[in-house]
Short mmCIF file of C-alpha atoms in Angstrom, two decimals:
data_model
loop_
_atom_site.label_atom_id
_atom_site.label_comp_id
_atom_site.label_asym_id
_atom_site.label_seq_id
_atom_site.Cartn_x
_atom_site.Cartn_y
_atom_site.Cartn_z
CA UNK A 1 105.84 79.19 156.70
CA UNK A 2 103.76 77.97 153.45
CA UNK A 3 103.40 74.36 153.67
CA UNK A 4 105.82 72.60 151.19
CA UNK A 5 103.64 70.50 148.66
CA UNK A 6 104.46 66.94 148.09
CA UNK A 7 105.85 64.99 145.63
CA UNK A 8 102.99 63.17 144.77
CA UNK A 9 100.78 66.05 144.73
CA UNK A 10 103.55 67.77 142.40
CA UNK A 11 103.33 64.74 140.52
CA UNK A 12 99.55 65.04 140.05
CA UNK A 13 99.76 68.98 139.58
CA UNK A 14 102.40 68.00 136.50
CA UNK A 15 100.08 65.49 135.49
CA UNK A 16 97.13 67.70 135.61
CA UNK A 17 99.00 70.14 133.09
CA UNK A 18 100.26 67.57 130.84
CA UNK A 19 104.11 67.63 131.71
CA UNK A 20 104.40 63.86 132.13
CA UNK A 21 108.13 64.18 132.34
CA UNK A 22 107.95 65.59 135.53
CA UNK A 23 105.38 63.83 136.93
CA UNK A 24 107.19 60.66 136.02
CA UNK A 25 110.33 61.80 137.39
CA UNK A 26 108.95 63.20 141.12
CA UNK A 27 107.04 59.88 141.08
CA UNK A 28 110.23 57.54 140.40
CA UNK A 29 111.91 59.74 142.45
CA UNK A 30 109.32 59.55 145.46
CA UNK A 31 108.86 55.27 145.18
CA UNK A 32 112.64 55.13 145.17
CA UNK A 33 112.48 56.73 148.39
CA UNK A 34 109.33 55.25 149.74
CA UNK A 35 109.26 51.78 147.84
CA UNK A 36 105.96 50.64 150.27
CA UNK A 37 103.96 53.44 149.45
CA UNK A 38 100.67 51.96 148.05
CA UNK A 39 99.54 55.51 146.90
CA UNK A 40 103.03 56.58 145.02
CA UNK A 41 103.19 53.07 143.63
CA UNK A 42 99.77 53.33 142.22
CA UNK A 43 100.27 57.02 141.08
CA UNK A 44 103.14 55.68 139.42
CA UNK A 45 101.17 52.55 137.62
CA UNK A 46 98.44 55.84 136.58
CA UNK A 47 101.23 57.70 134.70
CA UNK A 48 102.70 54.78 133.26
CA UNK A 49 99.38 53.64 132.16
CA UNK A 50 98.61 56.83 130.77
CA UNK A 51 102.03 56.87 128.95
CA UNK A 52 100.58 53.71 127.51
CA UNK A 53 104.01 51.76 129.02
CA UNK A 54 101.76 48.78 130.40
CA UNK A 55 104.18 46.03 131.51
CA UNK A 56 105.37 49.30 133.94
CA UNK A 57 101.92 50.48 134.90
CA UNK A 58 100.67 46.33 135.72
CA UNK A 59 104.07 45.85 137.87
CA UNK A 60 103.24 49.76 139.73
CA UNK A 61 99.78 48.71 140.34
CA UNK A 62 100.97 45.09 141.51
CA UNK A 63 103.31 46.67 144.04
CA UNK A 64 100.34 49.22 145.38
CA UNK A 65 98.61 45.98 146.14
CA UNK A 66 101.22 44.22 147.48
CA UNK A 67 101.99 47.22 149.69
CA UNK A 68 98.33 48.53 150.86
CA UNK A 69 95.81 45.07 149.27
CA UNK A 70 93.08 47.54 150.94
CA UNK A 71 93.55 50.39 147.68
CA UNK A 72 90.45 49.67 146.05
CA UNK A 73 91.11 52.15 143.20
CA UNK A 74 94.80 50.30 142.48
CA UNK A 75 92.87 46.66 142.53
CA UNK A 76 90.54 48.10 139.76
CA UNK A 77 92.89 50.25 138.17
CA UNK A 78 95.32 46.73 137.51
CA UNK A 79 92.09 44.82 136.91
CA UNK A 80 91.11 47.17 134.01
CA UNK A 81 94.99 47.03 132.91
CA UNK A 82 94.27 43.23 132.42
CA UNK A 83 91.22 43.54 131.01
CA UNK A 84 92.38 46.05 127.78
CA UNK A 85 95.09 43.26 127.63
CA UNK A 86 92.92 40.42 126.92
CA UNK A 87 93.74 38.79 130.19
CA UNK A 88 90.03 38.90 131.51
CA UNK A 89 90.60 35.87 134.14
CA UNK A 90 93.43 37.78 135.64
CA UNK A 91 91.07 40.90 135.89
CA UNK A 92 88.21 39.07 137.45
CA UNK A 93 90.97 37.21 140.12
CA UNK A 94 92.01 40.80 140.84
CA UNK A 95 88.63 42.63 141.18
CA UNK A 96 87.11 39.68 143.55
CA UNK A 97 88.07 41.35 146.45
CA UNK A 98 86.14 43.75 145.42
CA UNK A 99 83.17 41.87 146.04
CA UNK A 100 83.42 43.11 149.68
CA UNK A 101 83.16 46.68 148.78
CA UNK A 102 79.64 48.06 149.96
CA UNK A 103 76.67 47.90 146.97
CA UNK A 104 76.66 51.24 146.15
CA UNK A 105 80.96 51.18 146.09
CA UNK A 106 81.38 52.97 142.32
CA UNK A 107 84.23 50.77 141.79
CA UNK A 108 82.24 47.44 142.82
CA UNK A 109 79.34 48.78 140.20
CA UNK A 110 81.99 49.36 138.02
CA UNK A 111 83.19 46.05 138.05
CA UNK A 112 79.91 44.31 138.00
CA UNK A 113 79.38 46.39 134.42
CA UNK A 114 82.24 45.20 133.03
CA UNK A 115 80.90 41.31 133.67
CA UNK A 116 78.02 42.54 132.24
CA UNK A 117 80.26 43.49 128.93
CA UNK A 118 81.58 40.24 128.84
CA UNK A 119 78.25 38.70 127.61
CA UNK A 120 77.07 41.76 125.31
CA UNK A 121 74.32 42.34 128.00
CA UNK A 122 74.54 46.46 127.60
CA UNK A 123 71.31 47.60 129.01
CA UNK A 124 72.49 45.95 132.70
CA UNK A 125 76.43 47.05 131.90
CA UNK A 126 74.95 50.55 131.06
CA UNK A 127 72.84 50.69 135.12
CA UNK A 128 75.81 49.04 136.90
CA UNK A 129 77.76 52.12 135.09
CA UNK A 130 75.61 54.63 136.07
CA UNK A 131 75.13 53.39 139.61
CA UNK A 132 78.81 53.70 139.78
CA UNK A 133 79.06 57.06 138.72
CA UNK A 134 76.35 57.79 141.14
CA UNK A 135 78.21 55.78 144.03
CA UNK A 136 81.62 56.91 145.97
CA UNK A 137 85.04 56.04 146.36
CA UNK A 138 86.51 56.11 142.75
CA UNK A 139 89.15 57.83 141.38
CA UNK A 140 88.09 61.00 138.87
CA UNK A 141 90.40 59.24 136.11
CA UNK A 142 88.31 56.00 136.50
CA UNK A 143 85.04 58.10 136.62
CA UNK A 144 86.22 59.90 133.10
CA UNK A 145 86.85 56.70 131.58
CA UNK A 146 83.97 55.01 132.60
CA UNK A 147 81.55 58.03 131.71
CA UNK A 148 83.03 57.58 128.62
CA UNK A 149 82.10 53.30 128.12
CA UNK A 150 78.81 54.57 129.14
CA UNK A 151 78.62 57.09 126.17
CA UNK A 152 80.10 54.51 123.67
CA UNK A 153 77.87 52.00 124.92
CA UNK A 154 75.02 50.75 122.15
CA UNK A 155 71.36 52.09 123.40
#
């Protein structure tokens, strides 16, 4: 018997394709069921983010946390939500656990970049960027958007 996929890999496979109508659906469908899933929850916070519904994708990605604090990619994921919201403070309260992460943790580099940012010191954003995309335990999304900072980046 083929095994039966899941919903949050249909959810991502919907994603993946575009049709955020059904990814949004399974993913309601599969946090209504499982409401202390830390992966759903944050899957959920992605889409929502993506559908640019923020208040949704902060209170998804809040929930991941709350549920699994260990998710990395959800603490930086909300922490970047924050950020683009002009709530910096509340970013940098969020990402300090990240502090833990090994060195050469992408999403610790990635973090450490976006401190960087906040004093218009490029050249040192632009390494900690790189070293993140050269590190581990991101989230291809996150790698895509940060690959793309880098390339807006001043030289």
């Amino acid at each position: 018997m083929a095994h039966q996929p899941t919903a949050l890999s249909e959810a991502e496979a919907a994603a993946e394709r575009g049709d955020h109508t059904t990814a949004l659906r399974l993913l309601k469908a599969a946090a209504s069921a499982a409401p202390t899933d830390a992966a759903i929850a944050y899957r959920l916070g992605a889409e929502y983010a993506h559908l640019e519904l923020f208040d949704a994708a902060e209170a998804e990605m809040a929930r991941a946390l709350a549920s699994g604090p260990e998710h990395p990619v959800a603490r930086f994921h909300l922490g970047l939500l924050q950020i683009t919201r002009g709530r910096f403070q509340d970013a940098l309260a969020t990402w300090q656990a990240l502090d833990a992460l090994p060195k050469d943790h992408a999403l610790r580099c990635y973090k450490q970049a976006f401190e960087h940012l906040t004093e218009d010191a490029f050249a040192p954003a632009r390494t900690r960027l790189e070293a993140g995309l050269a590190g581990w335990g991101s989230a291809p999304t996150l790698d895509r958007d940060m690959r793309r900072l880098l390339d807006s980046l001043p030289a």
